[in-house]
Amino acid sequence: MSNIQANAQGHYENGQRSPADYLSLIHAAGFDVQYIITGMRRPLANTKLSDHEYVVIKNFRLNDPDDRDAIERIVTSLAVSVRNGADDRA
């Protein structure tokens, strides 16, 4: 049913291995464990936003759908530039 080896289940049951410990470690490193396990992203309401992020999202939601699409394209383009090292502001 779970596609794990028989001895793996035994290790979990007798405390030799703990998937929860691993998941706690990767969560502490910033990974979205809910997404890793379920494939479903964590709702924004459950994330910790800075005051700046909150204002940006609040203002984003005030725009009409066409403007939201344009904003998303701009922000995505900027993020790609930063990832590729093309941002000179740093």
CSV table of C-alpha atoms in Angstrom, one decimal:
chain,number,residue,atom,x,y,z
A,1,MET,CA,0.0,0.0,0.0
A,2,SER,CA,2.7,2.5,0.9
A,3,ASN,CA,5.4,1.2,-1.5
A,4,ILE,CA,8.1,1.1,1.2
A,5,GLN,CA,10.2,-1.9,2.0
A,6,ALA,CA,9.0,-4.1,4.8
A,7,ASN,CA,12.0,-3.4,7.0
A,8,ALA,CA,11.4,0.4,6.6
A,9,GLN,CA,8.0,0.1,8.3
A,10,GLY,CA,9.7,-1.9,11.1
A,11,HIS,CA,12.3,0.8,11.6
A,12,TYR,CA,9.6,3.4,11.9
A,13,GLU,CA,7.7,1.4,14.4
A,14,ASN,CA,10.7,0.6,16.7
A,15,GLY,CA,12.0,4.1,16.6
A,16,GLN,CA,15.2,3.4,14.5
A,17,ARG,CA,14.0,5.9,11.9
A,18,SER,CA,11.6,8.8,12.2
A,19,PRO,CA,10.2,10.4,9.1
A,20,ALA,CA,8.8,13.1,11.4
A,21,ASP,CA,12.3,14.1,12.5
A,22,TYR,CA,13.4,14.4,8.9
A,23,LEU,CA,10.3,16.4,8.0
A,24,SER,CA,10.9,18.7,11.0
A,25,LEU,CA,14.4,19.4,9.8
A,26,ILE,CA,13.4,20.2,6.3
A,27,HIS,CA,10.5,22.4,7.5
A,28,ALA,CA,13.0,24.3,9.7
A,29,ALA,CA,15.1,24.8,6.6
A,30,GLY,CA,12.1,26.5,4.9
A,31,PHE,CA,10.6,23.7,2.9
A,32,ASP,CA,6.8,23.4,2.6
A,33,VAL,CA,6.3,20.0,4.2
A,34,GLN,CA,2.5,20.0,3.4
A,35,TYR,CA,3.4,20.4,-0.3
A,36,ILE,CA,6.0,17.7,-0.2
A,37,ILE,CA,3.6,15.2,1.4
A,38,THR,CA,0.3,16.1,-0.3
A,39,GLY,CA,1.3,18.0,-3.4
A,40,MET,CA,-1.0,20.8,-2.2
A,41,ARG,CA,0.4,24.3,-1.4
A,42,ARG,CA,-0.1,25.8,2.0
A,43,PRO,CA,-2.8,28.4,1.9
A,44,LEU,CA,-1.4,31.9,2.1
A,45,ALA,CA,-3.4,32.6,5.3
A,46,ASN,CA,-1.2,30.0,7.1
A,47,THR,CA,2.1,31.6,6.2
A,48,LYS,CA,4.0,34.2,8.1
A,49,LEU,CA,4.1,37.4,6.1
A,50,SER,CA,6.2,40.4,6.9
A,51,ASP,CA,4.4,43.7,7.1
A,52,HIS,CA,5.8,44.6,3.7
A,53,GLU,CA,4.6,41.4,2.1
A,54,TYR,CA,1.1,41.8,3.6
A,55,VAL,CA,0.8,45.3,2.1
A,56,VAL,CA,2.0,44.1,-1.3
A,57,ILE,CA,-0.6,41.3,-1.3
A,58,LYS,CA,-3.4,43.4,0.0
A,59,ASN,CA,-2.8,46.0,-2.7
A,60,PHE,CA,-2.4,43.3,-5.4
A,61,ARG,CA,-5.8,42.0,-4.5
A,62,LEU,CA,-7.4,45.5,-5.0
A,63,ASN,CA,-6.5,45.4,-8.8
A,64,ASP,CA,-8.7,44.1,-11.5
A,65,PRO,CA,-7.8,40.7,-13.1
A,66,ASP,CA,-6.0,42.2,-16.1
A,67,ASP,CA,-3.8,44.3,-13.9
A,68,ARG,CA,-3.1,41.4,-11.6
A,69,ASP,CA,-2.0,39.4,-14.6
A,70,ALA,CA,0.4,42.2,-15.6
A,71,ILE,CA,1.7,42.5,-12.1
A,72,GLU,CA,2.4,38.8,-11.9
A,73,ARG,CA,4.3,39.0,-15.2
A,74,ILE,CA,6.4,41.9,-14.0
A,75,VAL,CA,7.2,40.3,-10.6
A,76,THR,CA,8.0,36.9,-12.3
A,77,SER,CA,10.3,38.7,-14.8
A,78,LEU,CA,12.1,40.5,-12.0
A,79,ALA,CA,12.5,37.2,-10.0
A,80,VAL,CA,14.0,35.5,-13.1
A,81,SER,CA,16.5,38.4,-13.5
A,82,VAL,CA,17.6,38.1,-9.8
A,83,ARG,CA,17.9,34.3,-10.1
A,84,ASN,CA,20.1,34.7,-13.2
A,85,GLY,CA,22.3,37.3,-11.6
A,86,ALA,CA,21.1,40.1,-13.9
A,87,ASP,CA,20.0,42.4,-11.0
A,88,ASP,CA,22.5,45.2,-10.4
A,89,ARG,CA,20.8,46.5,-7.2
A,90,ALA,CA,22.6,44.1,-4.9
